[in-house]
Amino acid sequence: MSSGGRLDVARVRGLFPALSDGYVHADGPAGSLVPENVAHAVGSAMRMPVANRGGVFPASGRAEALVTGARAAVADLVGGRPGGVVLGPSTTALTYGMARALVRTWRPGDEIVLSRLDHDANVRPWLQLAATAGVQVRWAEVDIETGELPAWQYTELLNRRTRLVAVTAASNALGTRPDVAGIAAQAHAVGALVYVDAVHAAPHVYLDKASLGADLLAVSAYKWCGPHVAAVVADPDLLVHLQPEKLLPSSDRVPDRFETGTPPFELYAGVSAAVDHLAGLCADAYGSRRDRLRISMAAVARHEGDLFDWLDQALRAMRHVQVLGEPERCTPTLSFTVAGMRPRQVAAELARAGICAWDGDFYARELFDALGVNEGGGAVRLGLMHYNTADEVGRIIDAVAGLRPR
Ligand SMILES: Cc1ncc(COP(=O)(O)O)c(C=O)c1O
């Protein structure tokens, strides 16, 4: 039972068969665990007759329903319109596809603005495609003390030639949540589009595409308890003006024309189930699925926030630990280094203590170069999810406190 909009973590943990391995899963930012309803939905879709789309028999109708269902679910998750949901194998693949479509609308001398806080998936595709089109790239810098991406700097970076601003809703390395709405308002004032990477934010924050000011917004379901499927959500009226690379016989409709090849219908069943899982996290939540998402994600934020404050403060108090940055508004994710130990060694020690934690640069290459930690092997990342408990945070704190260079 959940009361007062709080998360009943014991009930939630019972939904995840994978938690029976006994490990503390602090590796959520790289991919979360999957609840039973998602595994069941995928398995069921593979056990029933599901053909391809566009046929006149029931098995084809089921394929169509799985596509429609996944689009509706993602639209609920981010506050978008199902007709603007482009599904694909990963955010990286979808962003490359969108970049290829957008670059056709750019002219030499146009400009785009990237951020050094972002995962490389929201950097390299733009950088590489901009180079082919003679488009100039400007950079928004991170304050390396705080890990913030100050919104004020965009005043200098934007002008009438700016075509696109790519920015993250939350850093997968430091957890920083920039003022995306403030940045988007400035971008829109000069007529630029805003591409928001909400991949790391999605399992922690109630997303609303409109209030973020995102023209295109990317999410990956495997970060929020779903399968390996991603989506870019845009206004259908925007997609109508973009022409992706596609095969001649495949549909020219929006959003279908952005989806190449035959999709993984069974995984789409898992996408819908994963959004249902998030919407049901607070047992007291009521109303439409979007309403239940708002209530449940608020409960998730309280649960994760309480655990994270404890973890963050405990690690910052340890003399042998350096937590990178100190953003004001963040997801329950942090990266740290340990004096005298390589991040890989730290991760190995934590694994011996039964804790799953990643080490490296987490593809936040620009950020870690700016912070100067890449030469030392990057950092160790701890990320909490709604299925983590106070007991687990205690285990992490004890394990990090006990780390000593060998
Ligand atoms: C913030 C962020 N953006 C983008 C990506 C790339 O997503 P995908 O693995 O779906 O390509 C990741 C993956 O870790 C991420 O954390």
PDB file of C-alpha atoms in Angstrom, residues 86 88-104 106 119-130 132 195 216 218 230 232 242-245 258 260 363:
ATOM      1  CA  VAL A  86       9.078   8.307 -34.077  1.00  0.00           C
ATOM      2  CA  GLY A  88      13.593   3.403 -33.377  1.00  0.00           C
ATOM      3  CA  PRO A  89      16.338   1.156 -32.027  1.00  0.00           C
ATOM      4  CA  SER A  90      18.204   3.753 -29.941  1.00  0.00           C
ATOM      5  CA  THR A  91      18.420   7.464 -29.308  1.00  0.00           C
ATOM      6  CA  THR A  92      21.796   7.457 -31.044  1.00  0.00           C
ATOM      7  CA  ALA A  93      20.345   5.939 -34.236  1.00  0.00           C
ATOM      8  CA  LEU A  94      17.295   8.209 -34.162  1.00  0.00           C
ATOM      9  CA  THR A  95      19.389  11.326 -33.582  1.00  0.00           C
ATOM     10  CA  TYR A  96      21.625  10.464 -36.536  1.00  0.00           C
ATOM     11  CA  GLY A  97      18.477  10.026 -38.644  1.00  0.00           C
ATOM     12  CA  MET A  98      16.990  13.323 -37.492  1.00  0.00           C
ATOM     13  CA  ALA A  99      20.310  15.089 -38.011  1.00  0.00           C
ATOM     14  CA  ARG A 100      20.469  13.768 -41.588  1.00  0.00           C
ATOM     15  CA  ALA A 101      16.939  15.023 -42.238  1.00  0.00           C
ATOM     16  CA  LEU A 102      17.558  18.414 -40.622  1.00  0.00           C
ATOM     17  CA  VAL A 103      20.890  19.019 -42.310  1.00  0.00           C
ATOM     18  CA  ARG A 104      19.030  19.134 -45.638  1.00  0.00           C
ATOM     19  CA  TRP A 106      20.617  24.011 -43.405  1.00  0.00           C
ATOM     20  CA  HIS A 119      26.073  12.666 -23.828  1.00  0.00           C
ATOM     21  CA  ASP A 120      27.917  12.173 -27.112  1.00  0.00           C
ATOM     22  CA  ALA A 121      24.667  10.983 -28.721  1.00  0.00           C
ATOM     23  CA  ASN A 122      23.465  14.599 -28.659  1.00  0.00           C
ATOM     24  CA  VAL A 123      26.840  15.982 -29.780  1.00  0.00           C
ATOM     25  CA  ARG A 124      28.621  13.877 -32.412  1.00  0.00           C
ATOM     26  CA  PRO A 125      25.733  13.392 -34.886  1.00  0.00           C
ATOM     27  CA  TRP A 126      25.234  17.190 -35.035  1.00  0.00           C
ATOM     28  CA  LEU A 127      28.956  17.911 -35.170  1.00  0.00           C
ATOM     29  CA  GLN A 128      29.566  15.428 -37.975  1.00  0.00           C
ATOM     30  CA  LEU A 129      26.557  16.471 -40.045  1.00  0.00           C
ATOM     31  CA  ALA A 130      27.299  20.178 -39.506  1.00  0.00           C
ATOM     32  CA  THR A 132      29.292  18.149 -44.143  1.00  0.00           C
ATOM     33  CA  TYR A 195      16.497  19.142 -29.653  1.00  0.00           C
ATOM     34  CA  LEU A 216      12.195  17.336 -30.681  1.00  0.00           C
ATOM     35  CA  ALA A 218      14.502  11.893 -27.280  1.00  0.00           C
ATOM     36  CA  ALA A 230      13.910   4.642 -28.284  1.00  0.00           C
ATOM     37  CA  VAL A 232      12.027  10.994 -30.745  1.00  0.00           C
ATOM     38  CA  LEU A 242      11.419  17.028 -42.886  1.00  0.00           C
ATOM     39  CA  GLN A 243      12.406  14.424 -45.435  1.00  0.00           C
ATOM     40  CA  PRO A 244      14.430  11.502 -44.037  1.00  0.00           C
ATOM     41  CA  GLU A 245      16.302   8.901 -46.034  1.00  0.00           C
ATOM     42  CA  PHE A 258      11.179   8.266 -40.154  1.00  0.00           C
ATOM     43  CA  THR A 260      13.203   2.425 -41.393  1.00  0.00           C
ATOM     44  CA  TYR A 363      30.007   8.912 -23.183  1.00  0.00           C
TER      45      TYR A 363
END
